[in-house]
Amino acid sequence: TTCLESKANALVRSSQNAAYRYHREADGYLKVIDEHGDVTFSKLAKITNHSKPTITEMINKFAEWNVSTGKNAPMTAGSTISA
């Protein structure tokens, strides 16, 4: 294969690995939300031991993928998350 093909294949593998990690992480967050019912970003941050900005970033990524809300609208720190 050519150098360009090798780089393209490496990029595809990297993207697939990142998508797998995000989906695995989404499953973990969704399980926490399911166990605790409606949670705010602050409560989810406390439960998962992450910062609120990290929670906001992850939930917005999940929303982009229709994982958490089924909608493509970004969520804000004042939003409540339901399972």
PDB file of C-alpha atoms in Angstrom:
ATOM      1  CA  THR A   1       0.000   0.000   0.000  1.00  0.00           C
ATOM      2  CA  THR A   2       1.036   3.600  -0.474  1.00  0.00           C
ATOM      3  CA  CYS A   3       1.932   5.968   2.323  1.00  0.00           C
ATOM      4  CA  LEU A   4      -1.336   7.851   1.756  1.00  0.00           C
ATOM      5  CA  GLU A   5      -3.370   4.643   1.978  1.00  0.00           C
ATOM      6  CA  SER A   6      -1.583   3.676   5.184  1.00  0.00           C
ATOM      7  CA  LYS A   7      -2.323   7.076   6.729  1.00  0.00           C
ATOM      8  CA  ALA A   8      -5.964   6.866   5.623  1.00  0.00           C
ATOM      9  CA  ASN A   9      -6.316   3.390   7.143  1.00  0.00           C
ATOM     10  CA  ALA A  10      -4.722   4.571  10.393  1.00  0.00           C
ATOM     11  CA  LEU A  11      -7.142   7.527  10.519  1.00  0.00           C
ATOM     12  CA  VAL A  12     -10.143   5.228   9.988  1.00  0.00           C
ATOM     13  CA  ARG A  13      -8.962   2.886  12.762  1.00  0.00           C
ATOM     14  CA  SER A  14      -8.389   5.833  15.085  1.00  0.00           C
ATOM     15  CA  SER A  15     -11.895   7.193  14.392  1.00  0.00           C
ATOM     16  CA  GLN A  16     -13.456   3.785  14.989  1.00  0.00           C
ATOM     17  CA  ASN A  17     -11.586   3.413  18.282  1.00  0.00           C
ATOM     18  CA  ALA A  18     -12.681   6.882  19.424  1.00  0.00           C
ATOM     19  CA  ALA A  19     -16.323   6.140  18.529  1.00  0.00           C
ATOM     20  CA  TYR A  20     -16.162   2.849  20.454  1.00  0.00           C
ATOM     21  CA  ARG A  21     -14.735   4.616  23.540  1.00  0.00           C
ATOM     22  CA  TYR A  22     -17.400   7.343  23.422  1.00  0.00           C
ATOM     23  CA  HIS A  23     -20.219   4.805  23.073  1.00  0.00           C
ATOM     24  CA  ARG A  24     -18.823   2.771  25.957  1.00  0.00           C
ATOM     25  CA  GLU A  25     -18.617   5.957  28.039  1.00  0.00           C
ATOM     26  CA  ALA A  26     -22.172   6.894  27.009  1.00  0.00           C
ATOM     27  CA  ASP A  27     -23.396   3.522  28.278  1.00  0.00           C
ATOM     28  CA  GLY A  28     -21.777   4.214  31.651  1.00  0.00           C
ATOM     29  CA  TYR A  29     -23.360   7.659  31.955  1.00  0.00           C
ATOM     30  CA  LEU A  30     -26.753   6.351  30.874  1.00  0.00           C
ATOM     31  CA  LYS A  31     -26.594   3.587  33.493  1.00  0.00           C
ATOM     32  CA  VAL A  32     -25.852   6.179  36.191  1.00  0.00           C
ATOM     33  CA  ILE A  33     -28.736   8.356  34.986  1.00  0.00           C
ATOM     34  CA  ASP A  34     -31.041   5.337  34.947  1.00  0.00           C
ATOM     35  CA  GLU A  35     -30.028   4.358  38.488  1.00  0.00           C
ATOM     36  CA  HIS A  36     -30.428   7.880  39.928  1.00  0.00           C
ATOM     37  CA  GLY A  37     -33.435   9.113  37.947  1.00  0.00           C
ATOM     38  CA  ASP A  38     -33.536  12.735  36.845  1.00  0.00           C
ATOM     39  CA  VAL A  39     -30.147  14.300  37.519  1.00  0.00           C
ATOM     40  CA  THR A  40     -28.701  17.742  36.933  1.00  0.00           C
ATOM     41  CA  PHE A  41     -25.286  18.219  35.368  1.00  0.00           C
ATOM     42  CA  SER A  42     -23.958  19.092  38.845  1.00  0.00           C
ATOM     43  CA  LYS A  43     -25.352  15.922  40.390  1.00  0.00           C
ATOM     44  CA  LEU A  44     -24.045  13.774  37.514  1.00  0.00           C
ATOM     45  CA  ALA A  45     -20.608  15.401  37.888  1.00  0.00           C
ATOM     46  CA  LYS A  46     -20.603  14.603  41.608  1.00  0.00           C
ATOM     47  CA  ILE A  47     -21.789  11.006  41.098  1.00  0.00           C
ATOM     48  CA  THR A  48     -19.219  10.282  38.368  1.00  0.00           C
ATOM     49  CA  ASN A  49     -16.423  12.303  39.981  1.00  0.00           C
ATOM     50  CA  HIS A  50     -16.024  14.484  36.860  1.00  0.00           C
ATOM     51  CA  SER A  51     -16.124  18.253  36.414  1.00  0.00           C
ATOM     52  CA  LYS A  52     -19.284  19.995  35.208  1.00  0.00           C
ATOM     53  CA  PRO A  53     -17.532  21.122  31.977  1.00  0.00           C
ATOM     54  CA  THR A  54     -16.608  17.483  31.279  1.00  0.00           C
ATOM     55  CA  ILE A  55     -20.204  16.391  31.851  1.00  0.00           C
ATOM     56  CA  THR A  56     -21.506  19.182  29.605  1.00  0.00           C
ATOM     57  CA  GLU A  57     -19.074  18.210  26.834  1.00  0.00           C
ATOM     58  CA  MET A  58     -19.932  14.510  27.047  1.00  0.00           C
ATOM     59  CA  ILE A  59     -23.707  15.026  27.200  1.00  0.00           C
ATOM     60  CA  ASN A  60     -23.562  17.349  24.187  1.00  0.00           C
ATOM     61  CA  LYS A  61     -21.589  14.700  22.277  1.00  0.00           C
ATOM     62  CA  PHE A  62     -24.177  12.090  23.232  1.00  0.00           C
ATOM     63  CA  ALA A  63     -26.957  14.437  22.131  1.00  0.00           C
ATOM     64  CA  GLU A  64     -25.232  14.902  18.760  1.00  0.00           C
ATOM     65  CA  TRP A  65     -25.354  11.139  18.346  1.00  0.00           C
ATOM     66  CA  ASN A  66     -28.968  10.979  19.603  1.00  0.00           C
ATOM     67  CA  VAL A  67     -27.742   8.820  22.492  1.00  0.00           C
ATOM     68  CA  SER A  68     -29.069  10.734  25.477  1.00  0.00           C
ATOM     69  CA  THR A  69     -32.029  12.837  24.385  1.00  0.00           C
ATOM     70  CA  GLY A  70     -33.058  11.693  20.935  1.00  0.00           C
ATOM     71  CA  LYS A  71     -32.676  15.320  19.835  1.00  0.00           C
ATOM     72  CA  ASN A  72     -29.837  17.267  18.274  1.00  0.00           C
ATOM     73  CA  ALA A  73     -30.268  20.299  20.541  1.00  0.00           C
ATOM     74  CA  PRO A  74     -27.290  21.152  22.757  1.00  0.00           C
ATOM     75  CA  MET A  75     -27.983  20.916  26.463  1.00  0.00           C
ATOM     76  CA  THR A  76     -26.973  23.542  29.014  1.00  0.00           C
ATOM     77  CA  ALA A  77     -25.723  23.219  32.563  1.00  0.00           C
ATOM     78  CA  GLY A  78     -29.235  23.973  33.841  1.00  0.00           C
ATOM     79  CA  SER A  79     -30.752  21.030  31.956  1.00  0.00           C
ATOM     80  CA  THR A  80     -32.088  17.986  33.723  1.00  0.00           C
ATOM     81  CA  ILE A  81     -31.183  14.620  32.277  1.00  0.00           C
ATOM     82  CA  SER A  82     -33.736  11.817  32.283  1.00  0.00           C
ATOM     83  CA  ALA A  83     -33.265   8.181  31.412  1.00  0.00           C
TER      84      ALA A  83
END
